[in-house]
């Protein structure tokens, strides 16, 4: 991309939450950093009958409220680049008007279409765009960004893939998984492949097990309608967490070319040991938060949330044990868990190293279980290494101590948001951090037995867990080794939900 080339960024679902919280603030941040071409326009599209002026005002407030960057001096210049046109998503005739609105901008033919809409529209909008020729690349590139979830299961993902590929080429499709846009998730690659000391240990010979936790203290907030047809497995595990697992487990890519990295991620997903339907109850735990009281405050249960059915069986917690059947990881268990209304918001990857063959010393039981490398993805981004040290004084007692790096210690280094990074990449045409269709399909295929078994209430129980707890007790039993447990980054609930270390 040269700076002279114009770009039209078209956001479908422009009156929605994601647009105001993430997309527009991220675009503004890119604008301030001069990372957008001078000839840039953002066209908001949605069903709401608002004017361009109204859209500009709403986005101005959003940028100020959900700010990505401290510099507010260019907001007025930025919002002059914003336009709005209403549309009926499923009515192809309104796409003619959309095309006219685009032509009137006179910016040229490079366009990104960002689908920030309900997933049910991911097939319809691209077909209608193609019907009016907005997928054709003769006068400039056209890219389609699709939010997750890509499909609802393997079958629907395949159908969606076929629908999209009727008119669009795979190179035009950018499936966004904002976890991969997180700086600390990308840092997994740098930590692993730029440090000689980690990589030799990064395998079945030295690693006992790997744990990935993504906990949220909030409930489903205003998204009950969407969430109730999704659940933790589809919302977080099938995409974000399997991608994080793949980046943790992948082989070194031959280069940083998109294909090289994506091929290695795909190989990991293809090596996931298939789960038998009969073993689902032993390896996959699901839960749903029930009402409770935290520090005297009543917290509603999931079924009492707005938009959620009174008898809903949707899981708000999911935990999974699995194996990657390849040379590096043969026999090493991976444990993943995610949930809403847990005690705190934290996402981390914990590498649990094997203990020494014989423990000579007395002291810390945790240390005897092995060293831990904790890659904190959020919040308090950083890396923590836990190792044993002699307790000063007589004897040889061992105590666990931390070597702890915090990104916040790097002065003057702003961590761009995941959306900022991914939007920038979509403008540059860099697909490295966007999962390929094949990756998404393999992930759905892997989870199919769990999805099938969870359809049946009686085959695998849905455990209730009190809001503010670490999920159902049964998730602890996934880890069969009695010497180890999940890491509980914050045992005591803090009022502000801030991450705290044990
Ligand atoms: C989204 C899910 O993809 O990720 C949400 O739909 C979830 O349910 C969110 O809350 C978590 O993202 P983050 O970046 O806050 O960890």
Short mmCIF file of C-alpha atoms and ligand atoms in Angstrom, two decimals:
data_model
loop_
_atom_site.label_atom_id
_atom_site.label_comp_id
_atom_site.label_asym_id
_atom_site.label_seq_id
_atom_site.Cartn_x
_atom_site.Cartn_y
_atom_site.Cartn_z
CA UNK A 1 0.00 0.00 0.00
CA UNK A 2 1.36 3.40 -0.83
CA UNK A 3 0.04 6.39 1.01
CA UNK A 4 -1.42 7.80 -2.18
CA UNK A 5 -3.86 4.91 -2.56
CA UNK A 6 -7.27 5.59 -1.14
CA UNK A 7 -9.21 3.16 1.02
CA UNK A 8 -12.86 2.91 1.87
CA UNK A 9 -13.51 1.03 5.09
CA UNK A 10 -17.13 -0.12 5.11
CA UNK A 11 -18.43 -1.34 8.47
CA UNK A 12 -21.63 -3.38 8.44
CA UNK A 13 -23.24 -3.20 11.86
CA UNK A 14 -22.10 0.39 12.33
CA UNK A 15 -24.62 1.13 15.05
CA UNK A 16 -23.49 -1.87 17.09
CA UNK A 17 -21.39 -2.17 20.20
CA UNK A 18 -18.21 -3.49 18.61
CA UNK A 19 -18.08 -0.56 16.18
CA UNK A 20 -18.21 2.04 18.89
CA UNK A 21 -16.14 0.27 21.53
CA UNK A 22 -13.38 -1.16 19.37
CA UNK A 23 -13.43 -0.55 15.63
CA UNK A 24 -13.81 3.22 15.38
CA UNK A 25 -11.49 3.98 18.34
CA UNK A 26 -8.89 1.69 16.72
CA UNK A 27 -9.25 3.43 13.36
CA UNK A 28 -8.92 6.79 15.05
CA UNK A 29 -5.72 5.65 16.73
CA UNK A 30 -4.31 4.58 13.34
CA UNK A 31 -5.36 7.96 11.94
CA UNK A 32 -3.47 9.85 14.67
CA UNK A 33 -0.40 7.73 14.02
CA UNK A 34 -0.65 8.56 10.30
CA UNK A 35 -1.08 4.89 9.47
CA UNK A 36 -4.15 5.46 7.32
CA UNK A 37 -3.73 6.84 3.82
CA UNK A 38 -4.63 10.52 3.40
CA UNK A 39 -7.41 9.47 1.12
CA UNK A 40 -9.37 7.41 3.64
CA UNK A 41 -13.10 7.20 4.28
CA UNK A 42 -15.12 5.14 6.71
CA UNK A 43 -18.62 4.29 5.63
CA UNK A 44 -20.90 3.04 8.37
CA UNK A 45 -23.74 0.80 7.27
CA UNK A 46 -26.57 -0.60 9.33
CA UNK A 47 -30.33 -0.85 9.54
CA UNK A 48 -30.72 2.23 11.75
CA UNK A 49 -32.05 5.32 10.03
CA UNK A 50 -29.43 7.81 11.13
CA UNK A 51 -27.72 10.58 9.21
CA UNK A 52 -24.04 10.99 8.51
CA UNK A 53 -24.04 13.89 10.99
CA UNK A 54 -25.67 11.72 13.63
CA UNK A 55 -23.16 8.93 13.00
CA UNK A 56 -20.24 11.36 13.27
CA UNK A 57 -21.48 12.69 16.60
CA UNK A 58 -22.05 9.20 17.98
CA UNK A 59 -18.58 8.07 16.91
CA UNK A 60 -16.96 11.17 18.36
CA UNK A 61 -18.45 10.34 21.75
CA UNK A 62 -17.39 6.72 21.34
CA UNK A 63 -13.78 7.68 20.61
CA UNK A 64 -13.71 9.84 23.72
CA UNK A 65 -15.35 7.18 25.86
CA UNK A 66 -13.47 4.09 24.66
CA UNK A 67 -10.28 5.82 23.80
CA UNK A 68 -7.36 3.87 22.39
CA UNK A 69 -4.95 6.74 22.30
CA UNK A 70 -4.56 9.77 24.56
CA UNK A 71 -4.34 12.33 21.78
CA UNK A 72 -7.83 13.72 21.16
CA UNK A 73 -6.66 16.65 19.05
CA UNK A 74 -7.51 15.08 15.70
CA UNK A 75 -11.00 13.82 16.41
CA UNK A 76 -12.71 16.54 14.43
CA UNK A 77 -10.47 15.98 11.42
CA UNK A 78 -11.08 12.24 11.69
CA UNK A 79 -14.85 12.33 11.91
CA UNK A 80 -14.99 14.38 8.71
CA UNK A 81 -13.91 11.12 7.03
CA UNK A 82 -16.95 9.28 8.37
CA UNK A 83 -20.10 8.71 6.36
CA UNK A 84 -23.23 6.69 6.96
CA UNK A 85 -25.76 4.96 4.78
CA UNK A 86 -28.69 2.78 5.96
CA UNK A 87 -29.29 -0.63 4.44
CA UNK A 88 -31.61 -3.60 4.70
CA UNK A 89 -29.06 -6.38 4.97
CA UNK A 90 -31.19 -8.98 3.28
CA UNK A 91 -32.58 -6.77 0.52
CA UNK A 92 -30.25 -6.82 -2.47
CA UNK A 93 -31.82 -3.71 -3.98
CA UNK A 94 -30.47 -1.56 -1.13
CA UNK A 95 -26.94 -2.62 -2.08
CA UNK A 96 -27.36 -0.62 -5.27
CA UNK A 97 -27.75 2.46 -3.09
CA UNK A 98 -24.72 1.36 -1.09
CA UNK A 99 -22.68 1.14 -4.28
CA UNK A 100 -23.81 4.63 -5.23
CA UNK A 101 -22.83 5.95 -1.80
CA UNK A 102 -19.40 4.38 -2.27
CA UNK A 103 -19.03 5.85 -5.77
CA UNK A 104 -19.93 9.30 -4.50
CA UNK A 105 -16.99 9.22 -2.13
CA UNK A 106 -14.70 9.18 -5.19
CA UNK A 107 -11.93 7.45 -3.37
CA UNK A 108 -11.15 4.68 -5.81
CA UNK A 109 -11.56 0.95 -5.70
CA UNK A 110 -9.73 -0.33 -2.60
CA UNK A 111 -12.26 -1.48 -0.05
CA UNK A 112 -12.50 -3.39 3.18
CA UNK A 113 -15.94 -4.69 4.14
CA UNK A 114 -16.04 -5.42 7.85
CA UNK A 115 -18.94 -7.62 8.93
CA UNK A 116 -19.64 -6.68 12.52
CA UNK A 117 -23.14 -8.11 12.36
CA UNK A 118 -24.97 -11.11 13.76
CA UNK A 119 -23.35 -14.28 12.38
CA UNK A 120 -26.56 -15.16 10.50
CA UNK A 121 -25.65 -12.39 8.02
CA UNK A 122 -22.12 -13.61 7.21
CA UNK A 123 -23.39 -15.46 4.14
CA UNK A 124 -26.03 -12.98 2.99
CA UNK A 125 -24.04 -9.72 2.94
CA UNK A 126 -21.11 -11.02 0.85
CA UNK A 127 -23.53 -12.53 -1.68
CA UNK A 128 -25.39 -9.24 -2.03
CA UNK A 129 -22.15 -7.28 -2.27
CA UNK A 130 -21.12 -9.58 -5.10
CA UNK A 131 -24.53 -9.18 -6.77
CA UNK A 132 -23.76 -5.49 -7.29
CA UNK A 133 -20.15 -6.21 -8.27
CA UNK A 134 -18.52 -4.96 -5.08
CA UNK A 135 -16.30 -8.06 -4.85
CA UNK A 136 -14.57 -7.43 -8.19
CA UNK A 137 -10.95 -6.43 -8.01
CA UNK A 138 -10.43 -4.87 -11.44
CA UNK A 139 -10.23 -1.32 -10.13
CA UNK A 140 -8.73 -2.03 -6.70
CA UNK A 141 -8.62 -4.76 -4.07
CA UNK A 142 -11.66 -5.84 -2.07
CA UNK A 143 -11.35 -7.58 1.30
CA UNK A 144 -13.97 -9.06 3.55
CA UNK A 145 -13.45 -9.20 7.31
CA UNK A 146 -15.63 -11.70 9.11
CA UNK A 147 -16.00 -11.74 12.86
CA UNK A 148 -16.21 -14.98 14.75
CA UNK A 149 -17.94 -17.37 15.12
CA UNK A 150 -17.37 -18.66 11.61
CA UNK A 151 -20.27 -21.10 11.56
CA UNK A 152 -22.02 -22.76 14.42
CA UNK A 153 -20.52 -26.20 13.92
CA UNK A 154 -18.59 -28.05 11.22
CA UNK A 155 -21.52 -28.37 8.89
CA UNK A 156 -22.59 -24.74 9.03
CA UNK A 157 -18.97 -23.58 8.72
CA UNK A 158 -18.61 -25.68 5.56
CA UNK A 159 -21.81 -24.21 4.17
CA UNK A 160 -20.60 -20.70 4.96
CA UNK A 161 -17.26 -21.43 3.35
CA UNK A 162 -18.95 -22.62 0.17
CA UNK A 163 -21.29 -19.63 0.10
CA UNK A 164 -18.40 -17.20 0.46
CA UNK A 165 -16.23 -18.94 -2.10
CA UNK A 166 -19.00 -18.78 -4.69
CA UNK A 167 -18.11 -15.15 -5.36
CA UNK A 168 -15.02 -14.34 -3.30
CA UNK A 169 -11.49 -15.76 -3.33
CA UNK A 170 -9.89 -17.19 -0.20
CA UNK A 171 -7.21 -14.43 -0.36
CA UNK A 172 -9.97 -11.84 -0.01
CA UNK A 173 -11.31 -13.38 3.22
CA UNK A 174 -9.94 -12.20 6.56
CA UNK A 175 -11.48 -14.11 9.48
CA UNK A 176 -10.77 -12.02 12.52
CA UNK A 177 -9.85 -13.63 15.82
CA UNK A 178 -8.97 -10.72 18.01
CA UNK A 179 -6.96 -12.86 20.41
CA UNK A 180 -4.26 -13.30 17.80
CA UNK A 181 -4.14 -9.53 17.45
CA UNK A 182 -3.15 -9.21 21.10
CA UNK A 183 0.45 -8.13 21.50
CA UNK A 184 1.09 -10.73 24.20
CA UNK A 185 -0.31 -13.56 22.09
CA UNK A 186 2.08 -12.66 19.29
CA UNK A 187 4.81 -12.43 21.89
CA UNK A 188 4.40 -16.17 22.38
CA UNK A 189 6.23 -16.57 19.07
CA UNK A 190 8.96 -14.12 20.03
CA UNK A 191 9.43 -15.66 23.48
CA UNK A 192 9.73 -19.10 21.99
CA UNK A 193 11.73 -18.47 18.88
CA UNK A 194 14.06 -15.66 19.88
CA UNK A 195 15.31 -17.15 23.14
CA UNK A 196 17.72 -20.05 23.00
CA UNK A 197 16.95 -21.02 26.57
CA UNK A 198 13.26 -21.86 26.19
CA UNK A 199 13.05 -23.73 22.92
CA UNK A 200 15.23 -26.73 23.91
CA UNK A 201 12.91 -27.33 26.88
CA UNK A 202 9.69 -26.78 24.94
CA UNK A 203 8.66 -30.40 24.44
CA UNK A 204 7.46 -33.63 26.04
CA UNK A 205 10.86 -34.30 27.63
CA UNK A 206 10.69 -31.31 29.95
CA UNK A 207 7.10 -30.16 30.01
CA UNK A 208 4.64 -31.91 32.27
CA UNK A 209 1.47 -30.19 31.08
CA UNK A 210 0.21 -26.91 29.66
CA UNK A 211 -2.66 -24.92 31.02
CA UNK A 212 -4.51 -22.11 29.30
CA UNK A 213 -7.03 -20.08 31.26
CA UNK A 214 -9.20 -17.27 30.03
CA UNK A 215 -11.41 -16.06 32.84
CA UNK A 216 -13.81 -13.17 32.85
CA UNK A 217 -15.42 -11.67 35.91
CA UNK A 218 -18.27 -10.13 33.95
CA UNK A 219 -21.39 -12.04 32.99
CA UNK A 220 -22.97 -11.85 29.55
CA UNK A 221 -23.96 -8.23 30.07
CA UNK A 222 -26.24 -7.06 27.24
CA UNK A 223 -25.29 -9.89 24.89
CA UNK A 224 -27.56 -12.57 26.31
CA UNK A 225 -29.39 -12.95 23.00
CA UNK A 226 -26.22 -13.74 21.06
CA UNK A 227 -24.54 -15.68 23.84
CA UNK A 228 -27.45 -17.98 24.51
CA UNK A 229 -27.13 -19.44 21.02
CA UNK A 230 -23.37 -19.64 21.34
CA UNK A 231 -21.95 -20.55 24.76
CA UNK A 232 -18.39 -20.64 26.03
CA UNK A 233 -17.24 -23.38 23.68
CA UNK A 234 -18.25 -21.52 20.53
CA UNK A 235 -17.59 -18.05 21.88
CA UNK A 236 -14.06 -18.54 23.21
CA UNK A 237 -12.73 -22.07 23.04
CA UNK A 238 -13.23 -23.08 19.40
CA UNK A 239 -11.47 -19.96 18.19
CA UNK A 240 -9.48 -17.81 20.62
CA UNK A 241 -8.19 -20.51 22.94
CA UNK A 242 -7.40 -23.16 20.35
CA UNK A 243 -5.47 -20.52 18.44
CA UNK A 244 -3.51 -19.62 21.56
CA UNK A 245 -2.84 -23.32 22.14
CA UNK A 246 -1.64 -23.69 18.55
CA UNK A 247 0.76 -20.74 18.87
CA UNK A 248 2.08 -22.25 22.10
CA UNK A 249 2.59 -25.65 20.53
CA UNK A 250 3.57 -24.96 16.91
CA UNK A 251 6.90 -25.78 15.31
CA UNK A 252 9.18 -22.90 14.33
CA UNK A 253 7.97 -21.48 11.02
CA UNK A 254 10.49 -21.32 8.20
CA UNK A 255 9.95 -17.56 7.95
CA UNK A 256 7.50 -14.90 9.06
CA UNK A 257 5.60 -15.16 5.81
CA UNK A 258 1.84 -15.57 6.40
CA UNK A 259 1.75 -19.00 4.77
CA UNK A 260 4.69 -20.26 6.83
CA UNK A 261 3.09 -19.30 10.15
CA UNK A 262 -0.42 -20.37 9.21
CA UNK A 263 0.82 -23.75 7.96
CA UNK A 264 2.43 -24.47 11.33
CA UNK A 265 -0.73 -23.47 13.19
CA UNK A 266 -2.80 -25.70 10.95
CA UNK A 267 -0.45 -28.65 11.56
CA UNK A 268 -1.02 -28.37 15.31
CA UNK A 269 -4.78 -28.29 14.88
CA UNK A 270 -4.58 -31.27 12.55
CA UNK A 271 -2.61 -33.16 15.19
CA UNK A 272 -5.20 -32.75 17.95
CA UNK A 273 -6.06 -36.22 19.14
CA UNK A 274 -9.70 -36.88 18.20
CA UNK A 275 -12.05 -37.06 21.15
CA UNK A 276 -14.33 -40.09 21.30
CA UNK A 277 -17.96 -39.39 21.93
CA UNK A 278 -17.88 -41.88 24.84
CA UNK A 279 -15.11 -39.99 26.65
CA UNK A 280 -16.60 -36.51 26.35
CA UNK A 281 -17.88 -36.54 29.93
CA UNK A 282 -14.35 -37.26 31.19
CA UNK A 283 -12.47 -34.69 29.12
CA UNK A 284 -14.93 -31.82 28.68
CA UNK A 285 -16.66 -30.07 31.57
CA UNK A 286 -19.38 -27.51 31.15
CA UNK A 287 -20.97 -25.21 33.66
CA UNK A 288 -23.41 -22.36 33.98
CA UNK A 289 -23.27 -19.65 36.63
CA UNK A 290 -26.09 -19.54 39.10
CA UNK A 291 -27.10 -16.60 41.24
CA UNK A 292 -24.94 -15.86 44.22
CA UNK A 293 -23.89 -13.05 46.42
CA UNK A 294 -20.41 -11.54 46.20
CA UNK A 295 -19.37 -9.34 49.08
CA UNK A 296 -23.02 -8.78 49.94
CA UNK A 297 -24.00 -7.89 46.38
CA UNK A 298 -26.56 -10.14 44.69
CA UNK A 299 -25.35 -11.43 41.32
CA UNK A 300 -28.02 -12.83 39.00
CA UNK A 301 -27.66 -16.30 37.59
CA UNK A 302 -27.19 -16.77 33.86
CA UNK A 303 -30.80 -17.79 33.32
CA UNK A 304 -31.94 -14.51 34.84
CA UNK A 305 -29.91 -12.42 32.38
CA UNK A 306 -31.66 -10.36 29.71
CA UNK A 307 -32.15 -12.30 26.47
CA UNK A 308 -31.49 -15.70 28.05
CA UNK A 309 -34.13 -18.43 28.12
CA UNK A 310 -35.40 -19.44 31.56
CA UNK A 311 -34.47 -23.07 30.95
CA UNK A 312 -31.29 -22.35 28.99
CA UNK A 313 -28.71 -25.12 28.82
CA UNK A 314 -26.02 -22.89 27.35
CA UNK A 315 -22.66 -23.25 29.08
CA UNK A 316 -20.94 -20.18 30.47
CA UNK A 317 -17.91 -22.24 31.50
CA UNK A 318 -16.05 -24.82 29.46
CA UNK A 319 -12.93 -26.80 30.30
CA UNK A 320 -11.22 -29.33 28.09
CA UNK A 321 -8.36 -31.76 28.36
CA UNK A 322 -6.70 -32.80 25.12
CA UNK A 323 -3.51 -34.08 23.56
CA UNK A 324 -1.53 -33.10 20.51
CA UNK A 325 -0.34 -36.26 18.85
CA UNK A 326 2.98 -35.30 17.34
CA UNK A 327 6.64 -35.80 18.18
CA UNK A 328 7.00 -32.69 20.24
CA UNK A 329 3.92 -33.14 22.40
CA UNK A 330 3.27 -36.89 22.56
CA UNK A 331 1.73 -37.63 26.00
CA UNK A 332 1.65 -34.03 27.28
CA UNK A 333 -1.84 -33.05 28.46
CA UNK A 334 -3.20 -29.62 27.57
CA UNK A 335 -5.89 -28.12 29.78
CA UNK A 336 -8.00 -25.21 28.64
CA UNK A 337 -10.72 -23.43 30.57
CA UNK A 338 -12.78 -20.36 30.04
CA UNK A 339 -15.77 -18.92 31.79
CA UNK A 340 -17.84 -15.91 32.64
CA UNK A 341 -18.46 -14.68 36.18
CA UNK A 342 -15.23 -16.16 37.49
CA UNK A 343 -13.36 -14.37 40.27
CA UNK A 344 -11.24 -12.17 38.04
CA UNK A 345 -10.38 -11.29 34.45
CA UNK A 346 -7.23 -13.05 33.43
CA UNK A 347 -5.89 -14.85 30.38
CA UNK A 348 -2.67 -16.77 30.74
CA UNK A 349 -0.72 -19.71 29.39
CA UNK A 350 1.11 -21.70 32.03
CA UNK A 351 3.90 -24.02 31.05
CA UNK A 352 4.37 -26.54 33.84
CA UNK A 353 7.81 -28.09 33.66
CA UNK A 354 8.52 -31.56 34.93
CA UNK A 355 10.00 -31.76 38.42
CA UNK A 356 13.57 -32.80 38.99
CA UNK A 357 13.94 -36.60 38.98
CA UNK A 358 14.59 -36.67 42.72
CA UNK A 359 13.75 -33.97 45.21
CA UNK A 360 16.57 -33.55 47.68
CA UNK A 361 15.18 -30.72 49.75
CA UNK A 362 12.36 -30.02 52.07
CA UNK A 363 9.97 -27.14 51.64
CA UNK A 364 7.54 -25.76 49.13
CA UNK A 365 5.22 -28.41 47.75
CA UNK A 366 4.35 -26.26 44.75
CA UNK A 367 7.96 -26.10 43.78
CA UNK A 368 8.36 -29.84 44.04
CA UNK A 369 5.70 -30.10 41.38
CA UNK A 370 8.01 -28.28 38.94
CA UNK A 371 8.86 -24.86 37.60
CA UNK A 372 6.22 -22.76 35.94
CA UNK A 373 6.49 -20.25 33.15
CA UNK A 374 3.40 -18.06 33.18
CA UNK A 375 2.73 -16.05 30.05
CA UNK A 376 0.25 -13.42 31.12
CA UNK A 377 -1.77 -12.39 28.11
CA UNK A 378 -3.96 -9.97 30.04
CA UNK A 379 -4.24 -7.91 32.12
CA UNK A 380 -0.86 -6.96 33.58
CA UNK A 381 0.75 -8.36 30.45
CA UNK A 382 4.07 -10.02 31.06
CA UNK A 383 5.98 -13.18 31.79
CA UNK A 384 6.58 -14.80 35.13
CA UNK A 385 9.02 -17.58 35.88
CA UNK A 386 8.58 -19.46 39.12
CA UNK A 387 11.58 -21.27 40.46
CA UNK A 388 12.94 -22.64 43.69
CA UNK A 389 15.38 -20.79 45.91
CA UNK A 390 17.05 -21.68 49.14
CA UNK A 391 15.24 -20.22 52.10
CA UNK A 392 17.93 -18.24 53.93
CA UNK A 393 19.12 -19.81 57.15
CA UNK A 394 20.11 -23.20 58.35
CA UNK A 395 19.25 -26.29 56.37
CA UNK A 396 18.16 -26.59 52.75
CA UNK A 397 14.59 -25.49 52.59
CA UNK A 398 13.32 -24.50 49.18
CA UNK A 399 10.89 -21.71 48.58
CA UNK A 400 9.21 -20.66 45.37
CA UNK A 401 10.20 -17.25 44.04
CA UNK A 402 9.28 -15.24 40.97
CA UNK A 403 11.13 -13.58 38.16
CA UNK A 404 8.49 -11.29 36.88
CA UNK A 405 8.48 -9.10 33.78
CA UNK A 406 5.63 -6.63 33.28
CA UNK A 407 5.06 -4.88 29.98
CA UNK A 408 4.11 -1.84 32.01
CA UNK A 409 7.78 -1.54 33.07
CA UNK A 410 8.68 -0.59 29.51
CA UNK A 411 8.37 3.14 29.60
CA UNK A 412 6.73 5.01 26.73
CA UNK A 413 5.61 1.86 25.03
CA UNK A 414 1.98 1.82 24.25
CA UNK A 415 0.45 -1.60 23.62
CA UNK A 416 -1.87 -1.26 20.63
CA UNK A 417 -5.20 -2.97 20.95
CA UNK A 418 -5.80 -6.22 19.10
CA UNK A 419 -8.28 -4.50 16.80
CA UNK A 420 -5.88 -1.72 15.97
CA UNK A 421 -3.26 -4.23 14.90
CA UNK A 422 -5.66 -6.39 12.91
CA UNK A 423 -7.40 -3.49 11.18
CA UNK A 424 -4.01 -2.16 10.16
CA UNK A 425 -3.02 -5.56 8.82
CA UNK A 426 -6.28 -5.82 6.88
CA UNK A 427 -5.51 -2.50 5.22
CA UNK A 428 -1.99 -3.63 4.35
CA UNK A 429 -3.32 -6.95 3.13
CA UNK A 430 -1.24 -8.92 5.65
CA UNK A 431 -3.19 -12.06 6.50
CA UNK A 432 -0.62 -13.59 8.88
CA UNK A 433 -2.74 -13.04 11.97
CA UNK A 434 -6.04 -14.12 10.44
CA UNK A 435 -6.97 -17.81 10.67
CA UNK A 436 -7.46 -19.54 7.34
CA UNK A 437 -10.77 -21.25 6.59
CA UNK A 438 -9.06 -24.62 6.92
CA UNK A 439 -7.93 -23.87 10.47
CA UNK A 440 -11.47 -22.97 11.48
CA UNK A 441 -12.85 -26.15 9.92
CA UNK A 442 -10.29 -28.37 11.62
CA UNK A 443 -11.13 -26.75 14.97
CA UNK A 444 -14.85 -27.40 14.44
CA UNK A 445 -14.14 -30.98 13.44
CA UNK A 446 -12.10 -31.55 16.59
CA UNK A 447 -14.91 -30.23 18.79
CA UNK A 448 -17.76 -32.00 17.00
CA UNK A 449 -18.03 -34.90 19.49
CA UNK A 450 -18.22 -32.42 22.37
CA UNK A 451 -20.84 -30.32 20.59
CA UNK A 452 -22.88 -33.44 19.84
CA UNK A 453 -22.65 -34.81 23.36
CA UNK A 454 -23.53 -31.44 24.90
CA UNK A 455 -26.74 -31.32 22.90
CA UNK A 456 -27.99 -33.99 25.21
CA UNK A 457 -28.51 -32.79 28.74
CA UNK A 458 -28.34 -36.27 30.20
CA UNK A 459 -25.20 -37.47 28.45
CA UNK A 460 -22.96 -34.81 29.97
CA UNK A 461 -24.17 -32.82 32.97
CA UNK A 462 -24.30 -29.05 32.95
CA UNK A 463 -22.91 -28.08 36.34
CA UNK A 464 -24.09 -24.97 38.12
CA UNK A 465 -21.38 -22.84 39.72
CA UNK A 466 -21.82 -19.77 41.89
CA UNK A 467 -20.92 -16.49 40.23
CA UNK A 468 -17.52 -15.46 41.55
CA UNK A 469 -16.14 -18.99 41.86
CA UNK A 470 -13.60 -20.72 39.58
CA UNK A 471 -16.29 -22.77 37.88
CA UNK A 472 -17.63 -26.23 38.67
CA UNK A 473 -15.65 -28.39 41.05
CA UNK A 474 -15.73 -31.08 38.37
CA UNK A 475 -13.26 -29.02 36.30
CA UNK A 476 -10.65 -29.75 38.98
CA UNK A 477 -11.11 -33.46 38.42
CA UNK A 478 -10.05 -33.05 34.79
CA UNK A 479 -6.53 -32.88 36.14
CA UNK A 480 -6.19 -36.39 37.40
CA UNK A 481 -2.73 -35.97 38.86
CA UNK A 482 -3.37 -35.23 42.54
CA UNK A 483 -0.08 -33.37 42.87
CA UNK A 484 -1.22 -30.59 40.58
CA UNK A 485 -4.20 -28.30 40.20
CA UNK A 486 -5.20 -25.48 37.92
CA UNK A 487 -3.31 -22.35 38.76
CA UNK A 488 -5.58 -20.00 40.65
CA UNK A 489 -4.05 -16.65 39.83
CA UNK A 490 -6.21 -14.86 42.33
CA UNK A 491 -7.61 -16.81 45.21
CA UNK A 492 -9.23 -13.91 46.93
CA UNK A 493 -11.75 -11.88 45.11
CA UNK A 494 -10.57 -8.31 44.87
CA UNK A 495 -13.13 -5.53 44.68
CA UNK A 496 -11.74 -4.16 41.46
CA UNK A 497 -11.18 -7.53 39.83
CA UNK A 498 -7.50 -6.74 39.41
CA UNK A 499 -5.20 -9.63 38.74
CA UNK A 500 -3.37 -10.76 41.81
CA UNK A 501 -0.61 -13.24 42.17
CA UNK A 502 -0.71 -16.09 44.67
C1 LIG B 1 -15.18 -12.16 22.49
C2 LIG B 1 -16.32 -12.93 23.09
O1 LIG B 1 -14.75 -12.75 21.31
O2 LIG B 1 -14.12 -12.13 23.42
C3 LIG B 1 -16.75 -12.31 24.41
O3 LIG B 1 -17.41 -12.93 22.19
C4 LIG B 1 -15.58 -12.18 25.33
O4 LIG B 1 -17.77 -13.08 25.02
C5 LIG B 1 -14.43 -11.49 24.63
O5 LIG B 1 -16.00 -11.44 26.46
C6 LIG B 1 -13.19 -11.48 25.50
O6 LIG B 1 -12.24 -10.69 24.89
P1 LIG B 1 -11.12 -9.99 25.72
O7 LIG B 1 -10.22 -9.37 24.70
O8 LIG B 1 -11.78 -9.00 26.62
O9 LIG B 1 -10.44 -11.06 26.50
#
